[in-house]
CSV table of C-alpha atoms in Angstrom, one decimal:
chain,number,residue,atom,x,y,z
I,1,UNK,CA,123.1,93.7,50.0
I,2,UNK,CA,126.5,93.1,48.4
I,3,UNK,CA,129.5,93.0,50.7
I,4,UNK,CA,133.1,93.4,49.2
I,5,UNK,CA,136.0,91.1,50.1
I,6,UNK,CA,139.3,92.0,48.3
I,7,UNK,CA,141.9,89.3,47.6
I,8,UNK,CA,145.2,89.8,45.8
I,9,UNK,CA,145.6,87.2,43.1
I,10,UNK,CA,146.7,89.3,40.1
I,11,UNK,CA,149.9,87.3,39.7
I,12,UNK,CA,148.0,84.0,39.8
I,13,UNK,CA,145.5,85.2,37.2
I,14,UNK,CA,148.3,86.5,35.0
I,15,UNK,CA,150.0,83.1,35.1
I,16,UNK,CA,146.8,81.4,34.4
I,17,UNK,CA,145.9,83.6,31.5
I,18,UNK,CA,149.4,83.1,30.0
I,19,UNK,CA,149.3,79.3,30.4
I,20,UNK,CA,145.8,79.0,28.9
I,21,UNK,CA,146.2,81.5,26.0
I,22,UNK,CA,143.8,79.5,23.9
I,23,UNK,CA,140.3,80.2,22.6
I,24,UNK,CA,137.5,78.4,20.8
I,25,UNK,CA,139.0,79.2,17.5
I,26,UNK,CA,142.4,77.6,18.1
I,27,UNK,CA,141.8,74.7,20.5
I,28,UNK,CA,140.0,71.4,19.7
I,29,UNK,CA,136.6,71.5,21.2
I,30,UNK,CA,134.2,68.6,21.2
I,31,UNK,CA,130.8,68.7,19.7
I,32,UNK,CA,129.3,68.3,23.2
I,33,UNK,CA,131.1,71.5,24.4
I,34,UNK,CA,130.0,73.4,21.3
I,35,UNK,CA,126.4,72.3,21.8
I,36,UNK,CA,126.5,73.4,25.4
I,37,UNK,CA,127.2,76.9,24.3
I,38,UNK,CA,123.5,77.1,23.1
I,39,UNK,CA,122.1,76.4,26.6
I,40,UNK,CA,120.4,79.5,28.0
I,41,UNK,CA,121.6,81.0,31.3
I,42,UNK,CA,119.7,83.3,33.6
I,43,UNK,CA,120.8,86.9,33.4
I,44,UNK,CA,120.7,88.8,36.7
I,45,UNK,CA,121.4,92.2,38.2
I,46,UNK,CA,123.9,92.7,41.0
I,47,UNK,CA,121.2,91.9,43.6
I,48,UNK,CA,120.5,88.5,41.8
I,49,UNK,CA,117.2,89.6,40.3
I,50,UNK,CA,116.5,87.8,37.1
I,51,UNK,CA,116.5,90.3,34.2
I,52,UNK,CA,116.4,88.0,31.2
I,53,UNK,CA,118.2,85.0,29.6
I,54,UNK,CA,120.9,84.5,27.0
I,55,UNK,CA,123.0,81.6,25.6
I,56,UNK,CA,125.9,80.3,27.5
I,57,UNK,CA,128.1,81.6,24.7
I,58,UNK,CA,126.8,85.1,25.0
I,59,UNK,CA,127.2,84.9,28.8
I,60,UNK,CA,130.9,83.9,28.6
I,61,UNK,CA,132.2,85.7,25.6
I,62,UNK,CA,134.0,89.0,26.3
I,63,UNK,CA,132.3,91.7,24.1
I,64,UNK,CA,134.0,94.6,22.4
I,65,UNK,CA,133.7,96.7,25.6
I,66,UNK,CA,135.5,94.0,27.6
I,67,UNK,CA,132.3,93.0,29.4
I,68,UNK,CA,130.8,89.6,30.2
I,69,UNK,CA,127.1,89.6,31.1
I,70,UNK,CA,126.3,88.8,34.7
I,71,UNK,CA,124.5,85.5,35.2
I,72,UNK,CA,123.5,83.0,37.8
I,73,UNK,CA,125.7,80.0,38.7
I,74,UNK,CA,126.4,77.6,41.5
I,75,UNK,CA,129.4,75.8,43.0
I,76,UNK,CA,129.0,72.4,44.8
I,77,UNK,CA,131.4,71.2,47.5
I,78,UNK,CA,131.0,67.4,48.1
I,79,UNK,CA,132.5,66.0,51.3
I,80,UNK,CA,132.7,62.4,52.4
I,81,UNK,CA,132.2,61.2,55.9
I,82,UNK,CA,136.0,61.6,56.5
I,83,UNK,CA,135.5,65.3,55.7
I,84,UNK,CA,137.5,65.0,52.5
I,85,UNK,CA,136.5,67.3,49.7
I,86,UNK,CA,136.1,66.0,46.1
I,87,UNK,CA,138.0,68.0,43.6
I,88,UNK,CA,137.9,67.8,39.9
I,89,UNK,CA,140.3,68.7,37.1
I,90,UNK,CA,138.4,70.3,34.2
I,91,UNK,CA,139.0,68.5,30.8
I,92,UNK,CA,141.4,69.9,28.2
I,93,UNK,CA,138.4,70.6,25.9
I,94,UNK,CA,136.5,72.9,28.2
I,95,UNK,CA,136.1,76.3,26.6
I,96,UNK,CA,136.7,78.2,29.8
I,97,UNK,CA,139.5,77.3,32.2
I,98,UNK,CA,140.6,74.0,30.6
I,99,UNK,CA,142.9,71.8,32.7
I,100,UNK,CA,142.2,73.8,35.8
I,101,UNK,CA,141.5,72.2,39.2
I,102,UNK,CA,138.3,73.3,40.9
I,103,UNK,CA,135.7,72.2,43.4
I,104,UNK,CA,133.4,69.3,42.9
I,105,UNK,CA,131.0,70.8,40.3
I,106,UNK,CA,130.3,74.2,38.9
I,107,UNK,CA,127.7,75.2,36.4
I,108,UNK,CA,124.4,77.2,35.9
I,109,UNK,CA,120.7,76.8,36.3
I,110,UNK,CA,119.1,77.0,32.8
I,111,UNK,CA,116.3,79.3,31.7
I,112,UNK,CA,114.9,76.6,29.4
I,113,UNK,CA,114.3,74.2,32.3
I,114,UNK,CA,111.2,75.6,34.1
I,115,UNK,CA,111.9,74.0,37.5
I,116,UNK,CA,115.4,75.5,37.5
I,117,UNK,CA,114.0,79.0,37.3
I,118,UNK,CA,112.2,78.7,40.7
I,119,UNK,CA,113.9,80.9,43.3
I,120,UNK,CA,112.3,80.1,46.7
I,121,UNK,CA,115.0,78.6,48.9
I,122,UNK,CA,117.2,78.3,45.8
I,123,UNK,CA,115.2,75.2,44.8
I,124,UNK,CA,115.9,75.8,41.1
I,125,UNK,CA,119.6,76.1,41.6
I,126,UNK,CA,119.7,73.0,43.7
I,127,UNK,CA,117.8,71.1,41.0
I,128,UNK,CA,120.3,72.3,38.5
I,129,UNK,CA,123.2,71.2,40.7
I,130,UNK,CA,121.7,67.6,40.8
I,131,UNK,CA,121.5,67.6,37.0
I,132,UNK,CA,125.1,68.7,36.6
I,133,UNK,CA,126.4,66.3,39.2
I,134,UNK,CA,124.8,63.6,37.1
I,135,UNK,CA,126.2,65.0,33.9
I,136,UNK,CA,129.8,65.8,35.0
I,137,UNK,CA,130.4,63.1,37.6
I,138,UNK,CA,127.9,60.4,36.7
I,139,UNK,CA,126.0,60.6,40.0
I,140,UNK,CA,122.6,59.1,39.3
I,141,UNK,CA,119.8,61.7,39.6
I,142,UNK,CA,117.9,59.6,42.1
I,143,UNK,CA,120.8,59.5,44.6
I,144,UNK,CA,120.5,63.1,45.6
I,145,UNK,CA,117.5,65.1,46.7
I,146,UNK,CA,117.4,68.9,46.6
I,147,UNK,CA,117.1,68.9,50.4
I,148,UNK,CA,120.5,67.1,50.6
I,149,UNK,CA,122.2,70.2,49.2
I,150,UNK,CA,122.8,72.9,51.8
I,151,UNK,CA,122.5,76.4,50.4
I,152,UNK,CA,125.1,78.3,52.3
I,153,UNK,CA,125.5,81.8,50.7
I,154,UNK,CA,126.2,83.6,47.4
I,155,UNK,CA,129.3,85.3,46.0
I,156,UNK,CA,129.9,87.7,43.2
I,157,UNK,CA,133.0,87.5,41.1
I,158,UNK,CA,134.4,88.1,37.6
I,159,UNK,CA,137.5,86.8,35.9
I,160,UNK,CA,138.9,86.3,32.4
I,161,UNK,CA,139.8,82.8,31.1
I,162,UNK,CA,141.7,84.2,28.1
I,163,UNK,CA,141.3,87.0,25.6
I,164,UNK,CA,137.9,85.7,24.3
I,165,UNK,CA,136.2,84.0,27.2
I,166,UNK,CA,135.5,84.9,30.8
I,167,UNK,CA,133.2,84.6,33.9
I,168,UNK,CA,130.9,87.1,35.6
I,169,UNK,CA,128.6,85.3,38.0
I,170,UNK,CA,126.6,85.4,41.1
I,171,UNK,CA,127.5,82.0,42.4
I,172,UNK,CA,125.4,80.0,44.9
I,173,UNK,CA,127.6,78.0,47.3
I,174,UNK,CA,126.1,74.5,47.9
I,175,UNK,CA,127.5,71.9,50.4
I,176,UNK,CA,126.8,68.2,50.4
I,177,UNK,CA,128.2,65.5,52.7
I,178,UNK,CA,127.7,61.9,51.6
I,179,UNK,CA,129.6,58.7,51.4
I,180,UNK,CA,127.3,56.5,49.4
I,181,UNK,CA,127.2,58.2,46.0
I,182,UNK,CA,128.0,56.5,42.7
I,183,UNK,CA,130.7,58.5,40.9
I,184,UNK,CA,131.6,57.9,37.2
I,185,UNK,CA,133.1,61.0,35.7
I,186,UNK,CA,132.2,62.2,32.2
I,187,UNK,CA,135.6,62.6,30.5
I,188,UNK,CA,134.3,65.3,28.2
I,189,UNK,CA,133.9,67.4,31.3
I,190,UNK,CA,136.3,66.0,33.9
I,191,UNK,CA,139.8,64.6,33.3
I,192,UNK,CA,140.6,63.7,37.0
I,193,UNK,CA,139.0,63.6,40.4
I,194,UNK,CA,140.6,63.3,43.8
I,195,UNK,CA,139.5,63.4,47.5
I,196,UNK,CA,141.4,66.1,49.3
I,197,UNK,CA,141.9,66.2,53.1
I,198,UNK,CA,141.8,69.3,55.2
I,199,UNK,CA,145.4,68.8,56.1
I,200,UNK,CA,146.5,68.7,52.4
I,201,UNK,CA,144.5,71.5,50.9
I,202,UNK,CA,146.8,74.4,51.8
I,203,UNK,CA,149.8,72.9,50.1
I,204,UNK,CA,147.7,71.9,47.2
I,205,UNK,CA,146.5,75.4,46.7
I,206,UNK,CA,150.0,76.8,47.0
I,207,UNK,CA,151.6,74.3,44.5
I,208,UNK,CA,148.9,73.9,41.8
I,209,UNK,CA,149.4,76.4,39.0
I,210,UNK,CA,146.1,76.0,37.2
I,211,UNK,CA,143.1,76.7,39.4
I,212,UNK,CA,139.7,78.2,38.6
I,213,UNK,CA,139.5,81.7,39.9
I,214,UNK,CA,136.2,81.1,41.7
I,215,UNK,CA,137.6,78.1,43.6
I,216,UNK,CA,140.7,80.1,44.7
I,217,UNK,CA,138.6,83.0,45.8
I,218,UNK,CA,136.2,80.9,47.8
I,219,UNK,CA,139.2,79.1,49.4
I,220,UNK,CA,140.7,82.5,50.4
I,221,UNK,CA,137.3,83.7,51.6
I,222,UNK,CA,135.8,81.2,53.9
I,223,UNK,CA,136.2,77.7,52.6
I,224,UNK,CA,138.5,76.6,55.4
I,225,UNK,CA,136.2,78.0,58.1
I,226,UNK,CA,133.2,76.3,56.6
I,227,UNK,CA,135.2,73.1,56.2
I,228,UNK,CA,136.2,73.1,59.9
I,229,UNK,CA,132.5,73.6,60.8
I,230,UNK,CA,130.6,71.1,58.6
I,231,UNK,CA,128.6,70.1,61.7
I,232,UNK,CA,127.4,73.7,62.2
I,233,UNK,CA,126.8,75.2,58.7
I,234,UNK,CA,123.3,76.4,59.7
I,235,UNK,CA,125.0,78.9,62.0
I,236,UNK,CA,127.0,80.4,59.1
I,237,UNK,CA,124.2,80.4,56.5
I,238,UNK,CA,123.7,83.9,54.9
I,239,UNK,CA,121.0,84.3,52.3
I,240,UNK,CA,120.7,88.1,52.7
I,241,UNK,CA,124.1,89.2,51.5
I,242,UNK,CA,126.0,88.6,48.2
I,243,UNK,CA,129.8,88.9,49.0
I,244,UNK,CA,131.8,90.4,46.2
I,245,UNK,CA,135.2,88.6,45.9
I,246,UNK,CA,137.7,90.6,43.8
I,247,UNK,CA,141.4,91.0,43.5
């Protein structure tokens, strides 16, 4: 079942699109970013049923009808034992939403990696999250187990990055609370990281002009409620519904 939650962030998206009016043809993109466009994402329907696969480029490039294919993704929120949230700033060479602040790690399970296709208890998504935490933030693979990642719920959203690229995803929300992880960011992916306290996040969200749309939507939806209840996430777990977050 998909539930709708409407949020008004038209002005924010207009500002973001204006400030990031770049595309792959005009901005310097590293070879690693170009190569990543050939990774294969999992295409899904609106109930998150896998219906095929396609390249990351195909899944993020706006077609002539103004459509971006719906695909599976995840967003990780890493907290330390002081209940601070690790945020990252996406590098200037990212093809979608460069220089935008966002949650700890965001990416996709890949169709070409067999154990990331497995769906029971979101095990494939959680394995993909461990892989990307290693790639983006340098966290060694053996420091996190799939069971460490708490699968909270799923959201559905879509948003343009500019006139060429965009997002259209069913996004699995994964929480992790650890103090003992080795963090060494990959500068091709992440230009900055910072630990954000609960008391600082509201002002940060109000004053930071470049923010990924999924992070802003999740923040407006239930992030603060989840953050205040890290000790009781099991009581808020929802694996049945997919909440549609829109403007």
